[in-house]
Tab-separated table of C-alpha atoms in Angstrom:
chain	number	residue	atom	x	y	z
A	29	MET	CA	51.913	-7.099	108.156
A	30	ILE	CA	48.573	-5.967	109.487
A	31	GLU	CA	45.659	-5.005	107.099
A	32	PHE	CA	42.656	-3.521	108.694
A	33	ASP	CA	39.819	-0.907	107.677
A	34	CYS	CA	39.193	2.444	109.526
A	35	GLN	CA	36.604	2.241	112.118
A	36	HIS	CA	35.048	5.503	110.937
A	37	CYS	CA	35.174	5.879	106.808
A	38	GLY	CA	36.233	2.191	105.910
A	39	ASN	CA	39.772	3.266	104.409
A	40	HIS	CA	42.208	0.287	104.132
A	41	PHE	CA	45.744	0.098	105.913
A	42	ILE	CA	48.556	-1.956	105.581
A	43	VAL	CA	51.081	-1.443	108.567
A	44	ASP	CA	53.881	-3.374	110.201
A	45	ASP	CA	53.270	-5.814	112.749
A	46	LYS	CA	55.308	-3.675	115.298
A	47	PHE	CA	52.453	-0.862	115.251
A	48	ALA	CA	49.987	-3.485	116.911
A	49	GLY	CA	47.845	-1.683	119.488
A	50	HIS	CA	49.179	1.858	118.604
A	51	ASP	CA	47.225	5.016	118.222
A	52	GLY	CA	46.871	7.183	115.403
A	53	TRP	CA	44.381	9.226	112.972
A	54	CYS	CA	43.045	8.257	109.524
A	55	ARG	CA	44.258	10.505	106.777
A	56	VAL	CA	40.984	10.395	105.032
A	57	CYS	CA	38.580	11.107	107.567
A	58	LEU	CA	41.056	12.502	110.218
A	59	GLN	CA	39.376	10.312	113.108
A	60	PHE	CA	40.956	8.860	115.888
A	61	ILE	CA	41.569	4.835	115.253
A	62	ILE	CA	43.539	2.006	117.311
A	63	VAL	CA	45.636	-0.453	115.385
A	64	PRO	CA	44.538	-4.049	116.012
A	65	SER	CA	46.709	-6.876	116.241
A	66	SER	CA	47.713	-9.321	113.485
A	67	ASP	CA	44.877	-11.666	114.156
A	68	GLY	CA	42.239	-9.033	114.516
A	69	ALA	CA	41.999	-8.798	118.258
A	70	GLY	CA	42.713	-5.778	120.047
A	71	PRO	CA	40.869	-2.912	122.204
A	72	ARG	CA	37.993	-1.244	120.172
A	73	LEU	CA	37.299	2.353	120.266
A	74	GLU	CA	33.681	2.077	121.409
A	75	ASP	CA	34.955	-0.264	124.160
A	76	LEU	CA	37.123	1.895	125.935
A	77	SER	CA	36.109	3.799	129.104
A	78	LEU	CA	36.370	7.853	129.072
A	79	ASP	CA	39.545	7.671	131.139
A	80	GLU	CA	41.340	5.697	128.559
A	81	LYS	CA	40.098	7.381	125.719
A	82	CYS	CA	41.411	10.770	127.141
A	83	PHE	CA	44.720	9.227	128.129
A	84	ARG	CA	45.078	7.814	124.613
A	85	MET	CA	43.891	11.146	123.170
A	86	GLU	CA	46.550	12.713	125.260
A	87	ARG	CA	49.317	10.724	124.080
A	88	LEU	CA	48.484	11.158	120.775
A	89	LEU	CA	48.622	14.977	121.089
A	90	ARG	CA	51.718	14.746	122.603
A	91	TYR	CA	53.138	12.860	119.887
A	92	ALA	CA	51.696	15.291	117.061
A	93	ALA	CA	53.426	18.248	119.548
A	94	LYS	CA	56.775	16.402	119.064
A	95	LYS	CA	56.384	16.113	115.396
A	96	ALA	CA	55.541	19.843	115.236
A	97	GLN	CA	58.625	20.591	116.781
A	98	ALA	CA	60.743	18.555	114.577
A	99	TYR	CA	58.856	20.404	111.669
A	100	LYS	CA	59.611	23.806	113.476
A	101	LEU	CA	63.539	22.644	113.508
A	102	LEU	CA	63.206	21.682	109.572
A	103	LEU	CA	61.824	24.926	108.933
A	104	LEU	CA	64.556	26.917	110.582
A	105	ARG	CA	66.931	24.811	108.777
A	106	TYR	CA	65.179	25.790	105.463
A	107	ALA	CA	65.317	29.395	106.547
A	108	ASP	CA	69.279	29.157	106.962
A	109	GLU	CA	69.541	27.409	103.570
A	110	ASN	CA	67.353	30.119	101.862
A	111	GLY	CA	70.526	32.432	102.803
A	112	GLN	CA	71.529	31.164	99.431
A	113	LEU	CA	69.714	34.347	97.844
A	114	ILE	CA	72.523	36.327	98.757
A	115	SER	CA	74.942	34.170	96.792
A	116	ILE	CA	72.504	34.331	93.988
A	117	ARG	CA	72.858	37.930	93.942
A	118	LYS	CA	76.108	38.272	93.887
A	119	ALA	CA	76.143	35.621	91.085
A	120	ARG	CA	73.977	38.179	89.127
A	121	ALA	CA	76.217	40.860	89.714
A	122	LEU	CA	79.028	38.975	88.624
A	123	LEU	CA	77.422	38.330	85.638
A	124	HIS	CA	76.678	41.919	84.796
A	125	GLU	CA	80.271	42.907	85.486
A	126	ASN	CA	81.432	39.979	83.139
A	127	ASP	CA	78.987	41.180	80.672
A	128	ALA	CA	80.567	44.955	80.984
A	129	SER	CA	83.949	43.756	80.637
A	130	ASN	CA	83.423	41.200	77.758
A	131	ALA	CA	81.646	43.948	75.685
A	132	ALA	CA	84.520	46.428	76.119
A	133	ARG	CA	87.374	43.996	75.402
A	134	ASP	CA	85.557	42.233	72.360
A	135	GLY	CA	83.376	45.024	70.722
A	136	ALA	CA	85.458	44.515	67.353
A	137	SER	CA	84.577	40.686	67.066
A	138	SER	CA	80.578	40.590	67.142
A	139	THR	CA	80.226	36.951	65.978
A	140	ASN	CA	82.317	35.701	69.240
A	141	GLY	CA	80.196	38.005	71.293
A	142	ALA	CA	77.110	36.773	70.125
A	143	GLU	CA	78.479	33.236	70.622
A	144	ARG	CA	79.502	33.940	74.137
A	145	ALA	CA	76.203	35.762	74.981
A	146	THR	CA	74.173	32.775	74.601
A	147	PRO	CA	75.621	30.952	77.981
A	148	ARG	CA	75.585	34.301	79.678
A	149	SER	CA	71.963	34.766	78.867
A	150	TYR	CA	71.082	31.293	79.903
A	151	LEU	CA	72.595	31.665	83.065
A	152	ARG	CA	71.023	35.010	83.668
A	153	THR	CA	67.680	33.524	83.074
A	154	ALA	CA	68.679	30.399	85.477
A	155	VAL	CA	69.430	32.860	88.348
A	156	ASP	CA	66.154	35.193	87.761
A	157	ARG	CA	64.038	31.681	87.769
A	158	LEU	CA	65.916	30.385	90.788
A	159	ALA	CA	65.415	33.759	92.664
A	160	GLU	CA	61.695	33.814	91.934
A	161	ARG	CA	61.594	30.022	93.145
A	162	VAL	CA	63.229	30.942	96.407
A	163	ALA	CA	61.025	33.741	97.208
A	164	THR	CA	58.130	31.680	96.644
A	165	LEU	CA	59.443	28.985	98.748
A	166	ALA	CA	60.189	31.737	101.231
A	167	GLN	CA	56.482	32.623	101.140
A	168	ALA	CA	55.297	29.088	101.367
A	169	ARG	CA	57.864	28.863	104.503
A	170	ASP	CA	56.216	31.638	106.412
A	171	ARG	CA	52.724	30.677	105.584
A	172	ILE	CA	53.565	27.121	107.097
A	173	GLU	CA	55.369	28.684	109.910
A	174	ALA	CA	52.327	30.703	110.803
A	175	GLU	CA	49.806	27.631	110.477
A	176	ARG	CA	52.122	25.774	112.454
A	177	ASN	CA	52.007	28.255	115.244
A	178	ARG	CA	48.635	28.420	115.076
A	179	LEU	CA	48.444	24.757	115.431
A	180	GLU	CA	50.642	24.369	118.393
A	181	ARG	CA	48.585	27.246	120.178
A	182	ASP	CA	45.139	25.422	119.366
A	183	ILE	CA	46.939	22.024	120.647
A	184	GLU	CA	48.407	23.417	123.766
A	185	ALA	CA	44.786	25.194	124.324
A	186	ALA	CA	43.189	21.831	123.999
A	187	ARG	CA	45.746	20.088	126.153
A	188	MET	CA	45.080	22.353	129.094
A	189	GLU	CA	41.189	21.925	128.437
A	190	ALA	CA	41.580	18.335	128.651
A	191	ARG	CA	43.543	18.693	131.882
A	192	ALA	CA	40.716	20.924	133.468
A	193	GLU	CA	38.410	18.697	132.382
A	194	ARG	CA	40.162	15.759	133.738
A	195	SER	CA	40.394	17.491	137.121
A	196	ALA	CA	36.995	18.435	136.952
A	197	ARG	CA	35.920	14.870	136.270
A	198	GLU	CA	37.839	13.578	139.026
A	199	GLY	CA	36.268	16.185	141.224
A	200	ILE	CA	32.696	15.104	140.057
A	201	GLU	CA	33.548	11.325	140.346
A	202	GLN	CA	34.643	11.925	144.124
A	203	MET	CA	31.758	13.800	144.546
A	204	LEU	CA	29.714	10.948	143.114
A	205	GLY	CA	31.638	8.603	145.352
A	206	GLU	CA	30.904	10.614	148.524
A	207	ALA	CA	27.295	11.078	147.445
A	208	HIS	CA	26.670	7.330	146.935
A	209	GLN	CA	28.425	6.739	150.186
A	210	GLU	CA	26.461	9.142	151.973
A	211	VAL	CA	23.177	7.619	150.419
A	212	GLN	CA	24.307	4.337	151.569
A	213	LYS	CA	24.994	5.418	154.819
A	214	THR	CA	21.598	7.343	154.799
A	215	LYS	CA	19.655	4.271	153.451
A	216	ASP	CA	21.271	2.230	156.545
A	217	GLU	CA	20.410	4.961	159.016
A	218	LEU	CA	16.828	4.808	157.647
A	219	ASP	CA	16.748	1.024	157.929
A	220	GLY	CA	17.741	1.344	161.440
A	221	LEU	CA	15.852	4.059	162.260
A	222	LEU	CA	12.412	2.715	160.693
A	223	ARG	CA	10.569	2.574	164.040
A	224	ALA	CA	11.970	5.969	165.146
A	225	PRO	CA	9.399	8.951	165.599
A	226	ALA	CA	7.503	10.282	162.521
A	227	ALA	CA	9.440	13.618	163.130
A	228	GLU	CA	12.830	12.122	162.936
A	229	PHE	CA	11.715	10.314	159.888
A	230	GLU	CA	10.603	13.032	157.928
A	231	ALA	CA	14.181	14.931	158.896
A	232	LEU	CA	16.128	12.025	157.454
A	233	ARG	CA	13.865	11.983	154.478
A	234	ALA	CA	14.595	15.473	153.861
A	235	GLU	CA	18.361	14.833	154.244
A	236	LEU	CA	17.952	12.046	151.926
A	237	ASP	CA	15.998	14.113	149.114
A	238	LYS	CA	19.035	16.994	149.663
A	239	ALA	CA	21.623	14.084	148.799
A	240	LEU	CA	19.500	13.157	145.947
A	241	THR	CA	19.592	16.546	144.550
A	242	ARG	CA	23.098	16.798	144.845
A	243	LEU	CA	23.542	13.722	143.181
A	244	GLU	CA	21.478	15.000	140.091
A	245	GLU	CA	23.300	18.063	140.171
A	246	SER	CA	26.496	15.840	139.850
A	247	ARG	CA	24.977	13.906	136.934
A	248	VAL	CA	24.269	17.261	135.156
A	249	PHE	CA	27.834	18.629	135.562
A	250	ALA	CA	29.205	15.140	134.153
A	251	ASP	CA	27.055	15.713	131.271
A	252	SER	CA	28.157	19.115	130.560
A	253	LEU	CA	31.774	17.781	131.210
A	254	ARG	CA	31.036	15.027	128.406
A	255	LYS	CA	29.999	17.664	126.116
A	256	GLY	CA	32.892	19.776	126.807
A	257	LEU	CA	34.966	16.549	125.801
A	258	ALA	CA	33.184	15.942	122.632
A	259	ALA	CA	33.878	19.716	121.461
A	260	ALA	CA	37.744	19.284	122.472
A	261	LYS	CA	37.552	16.103	120.568
A	262	GLU	CA	35.974	18.032	117.154
A	263	ARG	CA	39.092	20.726	117.885
A	264	THR	CA	41.723	17.895	118.002
A	265	ASP	CA	40.005	16.563	114.718
A	266	THR	CA	40.450	20.202	113.331
A	267	ALA	CA	44.044	20.352	114.430
A	268	ASN	CA	44.720	16.925	112.695
A	269	GLU	CA	43.213	18.006	109.478
A	270	GLU	CA	45.415	20.997	109.688
A	271	THR	CA	48.564	18.962	110.735
A	272	ALA	CA	48.163	16.660	107.717
A	273	ARG	CA	47.346	19.624	105.236
A	274	LEU	CA	50.990	21.236	106.747
A	275	ILE	CA	52.519	17.734	106.164
A	276	GLU	CA	51.606	18.128	102.525
A	277	GLU	CA	52.861	21.232	102.126
A	278	LEU	CA	56.266	20.587	103.579
A	279	ASP	CA	56.525	17.733	101.493
A	280	SER	CA	55.805	19.801	98.212
A	281	ALA	CA	58.430	22.633	99.734
A	282	ARG	CA	61.147	19.848	100.201
A	283	ARG	CA	60.643	18.742	96.872
A	284	GLU	CA	60.868	22.439	95.327
A	285	ARG	CA	63.933	22.902	97.452
A	286	ASP	CA	65.836	19.832	96.065
A	287	ALA	CA	64.825	20.897	92.602
A	288	LEU	CA	66.176	24.595	93.227
A	289	MET	CA	69.535	23.006	94.871
A	290	HIS	CA	69.993	21.007	91.617
A	291	GLN	CA	69.622	24.031	89.355
A	292	LEU	CA	71.823	26.240	91.426
A	293	GLU	CA	74.536	23.441	91.453
A	294	GLU	CA	74.414	23.331	87.458
A	295	ALA	CA	74.303	27.189	87.360
A	296	ARG	CA	77.354	27.329	89.736
A	297	VAL	CA	79.270	24.694	87.216
A	298	ALA	CA	78.378	26.896	84.387
A	299	ARG	CA	79.680	29.937	85.798
A	300	ARG	CA	82.926	28.351	87.057
A	301	GLU	CA	83.247	26.897	83.304
A	302	ALA	CA	82.882	30.441	82.021
A	303	GLU	CA	85.337	32.001	84.222
A	304	THR	CA	87.863	29.195	83.465
A	305	ALA	CA	87.239	30.228	79.362
A	306	GLN	CA	87.653	33.897	80.351
A	307	ASP	CA	90.966	33.463	82.088
A	308	GLY	CA	92.176	31.521	79.239
A	309	VAL	CA	91.402	33.834	76.870
A	310	ALA	CA	92.896	36.521	79.131
A	311	GLN	CA	96.105	34.733	78.985
A	312	SER	CA	96.129	34.317	75.505
A	313	VAL	CA	95.566	37.874	74.747
A	314	ALA	CA	98.438	38.599	77.167
A	315	THR	CA	100.692	36.211	75.600
A	316	LEU	CA	99.939	37.561	72.092
A	317	GLU	CA	100.857	40.979	73.426
A	318	ARG	CA	104.126	40.006	74.683
A	319	VAL	CA	104.895	38.289	71.658
A	320	GLN	CA	103.859	41.437	69.384
A	321	ALA	CA	106.327	43.424	71.489
A	322	ASP	CA	109.103	41.180	71.248
A	323	LEU	CA	108.342	41.158	67.229
A	324	ASP	CA	108.456	44.944	67.051
A	325	ALA	CA	111.569	45.091	69.368
A	326	GLU	CA	113.535	42.761	66.680
A	327	ARG	CA	112.023	44.531	63.730
A	328	ALA	CA	113.541	47.784	64.892
A	329	ALA	CA	117.156	46.133	65.686
A	330	LEU	CA	116.726	44.700	62.251
A	331	ALA	CA	116.053	47.864	60.609
A	332	GLU	CA	119.052	49.549	62.528
A	333	ALA	CA	121.531	46.590	61.578
A	334	ARG	CA	120.232	46.818	58.063
A	335	SER	CA	121.021	50.758	57.636
A	336	GLU	CA	124.566	50.009	59.282
A	337	LEU	CA	125.235	47.323	56.679
A	338	GLU	CA	124.158	49.438	54.068
A	339	ARG	CA	126.544	52.398	55.171
A	340	SER	CA	129.442	49.827	55.545
A	341	GLN	CA	128.730	48.604	52.092
A	342	ALA	CA	128.922	52.162	50.787
A	343	LEU	CA	131.927	52.938	52.318
A	344	VAL	CA	133.562	49.667	51.126
A	345	ALA	CA	132.337	50.465	47.657
A	346	GLU	CA	134.037	53.866	47.802
A	347	LEU	CA	137.232	52.372	48.883
A	348	GLN	CA	137.372	49.899	46.499
A	349	ALA	CA	136.688	52.618	43.791
A	350	ALA	CA	139.390	54.754	45.314
A	351	LEU	CA	142.068	51.863	45.233
A	352	SER	CA	141.057	50.852	41.770
A	353	ALA	CA	141.592	54.501	40.659
A	354	ILE	CA	144.895	54.403	42.503
A	355	ALA	CA	145.983	51.138	40.742
A	356	GLU	CA	144.922	52.566	37.297
A	357	GLU	CA	147.119	55.638	37.799
A	358	GLY	CA	149.985	53.587	38.843
A	359	GLN	CA	150.021	51.246	36.119
A	360	THR	CA	149.947	54.370	33.690
A	361	ALA	CA	152.668	55.914	35.250
A	362	LEU	CA	154.740	52.964	35.288
A	363	ARG	CA	153.977	52.240	31.408
A	364	SER	CA	154.839	55.953	30.585
A	365	GLY	CA	158.454	55.561	31.895
A	366	ASP	CA	158.082	58.491	34.251
A	367	ASP	CA	159.214	56.778	37.275
A	368	PRO	CA	162.788	57.073	37.847
A	369	ARG	CA	163.238	53.521	39.279
A	370	ASP	CA	164.850	50.852	36.830
A	371	ARG	CA	163.046	48.408	34.983
A	372	ALA	CA	164.134	45.538	36.786
A	373	SER	CA	162.405	46.767	40.222
A	374	ILE	CA	159.478	47.549	38.071
A	375	GLU	CA	159.225	44.152	36.664
A	376	GLU	CA	159.761	42.704	40.046
A	377	GLU	CA	157.003	44.778	41.204
A	378	ASP	CA	154.881	43.643	38.111
A	379	VAL	CA	155.643	40.255	38.969
A	380	ALA	CA	154.522	40.905	42.755
A	381	LEU	CA	151.358	42.983	41.393
A	382	PRO	CA	150.118	41.127	38.455
A	383	ILE	CA	148.091	43.978	37.109
A	384	ASP	CA	147.746	42.826	33.542
A	385	GLY	CA	146.563	39.256	34.887
A	386	THR	CA	143.252	37.588	34.844
A	387	ASP	CA	140.268	38.392	36.851
A	388	GLU	CA	140.734	35.463	38.876
A	389	GLU	CA	144.606	36.244	39.509
A	390	TYR	CA	143.531	39.800	40.470
A	391	ALA	CA	140.757	38.383	42.514
A	392	ALA	CA	143.808	36.314	44.463
A	393	PHE	CA	145.392	39.837	45.623
A	394	THR	CA	142.291	41.280	46.459
A	395	VAL	CA	141.202	41.640	50.189
A	396	VAL	CA	137.600	42.045	50.620
A	397	PRO	CA	137.035	43.750	53.984
A	398	GLU	CA	134.590	42.370	56.393
A	399	LEU	CA	131.402	43.988	57.010
A	400	PRO	CA	131.477	46.451	59.842
A	401	ALA	CA	129.142	45.397	62.939
A	402	ASP	CA	128.370	48.703	64.052
A	403	LYS	CA	128.887	52.627	63.454
A	404	ALA	CA	132.317	52.670	65.153
A	405	SER	CA	133.852	49.756	63.262
A	406	ALA	CA	132.477	51.424	60.181
A	407	ASP	CA	134.390	54.596	60.813
A	408	GLU	CA	137.402	52.537	61.759
A	409	VAL	CA	137.094	50.521	58.593
A	410	SER	CA	136.945	54.124	56.565
A	411	ALA	CA	140.283	55.470	58.427
A	412	ASP	CA	142.285	52.425	57.634
A	413	GLY	CA	141.185	52.923	53.859
A	414	ASP	CA	142.371	56.340	53.802
A	415	ALA	CA	145.773	55.529	55.671
A	416	MET	CA	146.203	52.650	52.948
A	417	ALA	CA	145.510	55.204	49.939
A	418	GLU	CA	147.706	57.749	51.149
A	419	THR	CA	150.619	55.147	51.735
A	420	TYR	CA	149.964	53.912	48.253
A	421	LEU	CA	150.427	57.277	46.608
A	422	ARG	CA	153.479	57.947	48.631
A	423	PHE	CA	154.852	54.748	47.067
A	424	LEU	CA	154.170	55.684	43.634
A	425	SER	CA	155.480	59.332	43.809
A	426	PRO	CA	158.416	59.920	42.224
A	427	GLU	CA	160.081	61.354	45.266
C-alpha cells in the first residue's frame, strides 16, 4: 500500500501499489494530484512541463467523461426500474377492490372485518409511502441527469478549449523557433557584415528590431495562452467538484432505491398471503353452501318419507281394526249357533284359529304387514286389505 499526502491541502491517502504514477483529484480540495511510488519517488506536479500537464489533464478528463457515461447508463437503468410505479398503482387499485368486496361480503361480521382491516391498512400505507419515495427518487434522478448533462457540456467545452490552446501553443512555439532561427541567422549575418557600409548596417539593425518585436509579441501571446490554461484549470476544478457531488447523490439514490425495493418485496409477499387467505375463505364459503343445499334436500326427502310412513301406518291401523271387528263378529255368530255348519267343522276351525287363546298365541297367527315405501305401495296394501275383508265376510256368511 502507498501512503502519501495531498500536495495542495495535506489530505492523507492510502492506495494500492498498482496506482503508482497515476493521476487523479483530491476529494477534499478537488485539485489535480499524482500518486507517487511506494518509495516516495515519482514525478512532482510542479516539475512537469506545460505539455505534460496538459496531456495528463486531458487524460484525466477522458476518464471523467467515461465515468459520466457509465453514470448515464446507470441512470437509464434506474429509469427502467422506476416503471414499478405502474405496478404499485395496480396494487393500490387491487387493494381498493378487495376492500369493497370484503366489506360487501363480511358486513355482518364486524369483528372479523376489523381484524382483516389491519393488514390491508398497513399494505395501503406501505404502498403510499413507496409511491412517495419513488416520486422523490424520480425527481432526484431528473436533477442528477440535468447536472450530469451540464457537466458533460462543460467538460466538452474545456476539452475543445484545451485542444485549441494546444494548437495555438504549438503554433506559437513554432513561431518562436522560427524567430529564434531568424535572429540567429541575423546575428550571423551581422557578424559577417560588421565591415559593411553604415546604410546596410542600419538596414540589418532595423530587420533585427523587427524580429525582436515579433519575438516580444509571441511572448505576450504565450502569456495570454498561459492565462487561458489557468482559467481552463479552474473550470476543470469546478467540474471535478460537480462530479464529486453527483457521485455522492448517486450513492444516496442507490441506497434509497435498495430500501424501496426491499419494502416493495415485503408488500408483494403480504399481498400474496392476503390473496391466499381470501381464496381459502371463498372456498370454505362455497363448501358450506353446497353442504347446506345437500342438507336441505335430505330434510325435504326425509319429511316426504315421514308423511308417507304416517299414511301407511294409518292404513295399517284401519285394516287391523277392520280385521278385529270382522273376527269378533265371526266369533259372535259361531257362538250363537246361527251358522248351519256342524259343530265338528266349527271345532276344527276353532282349533285352526284359536280366537280364545292368549295374546301370544293370537300374535303367532297375526301377520303384520311391512310398511310401504311410497304412495303406490300404500294404495296396493289398502286394496289387498279390502279384498281380504270381503273374502272373510263371504266365508262367515251363512250362504
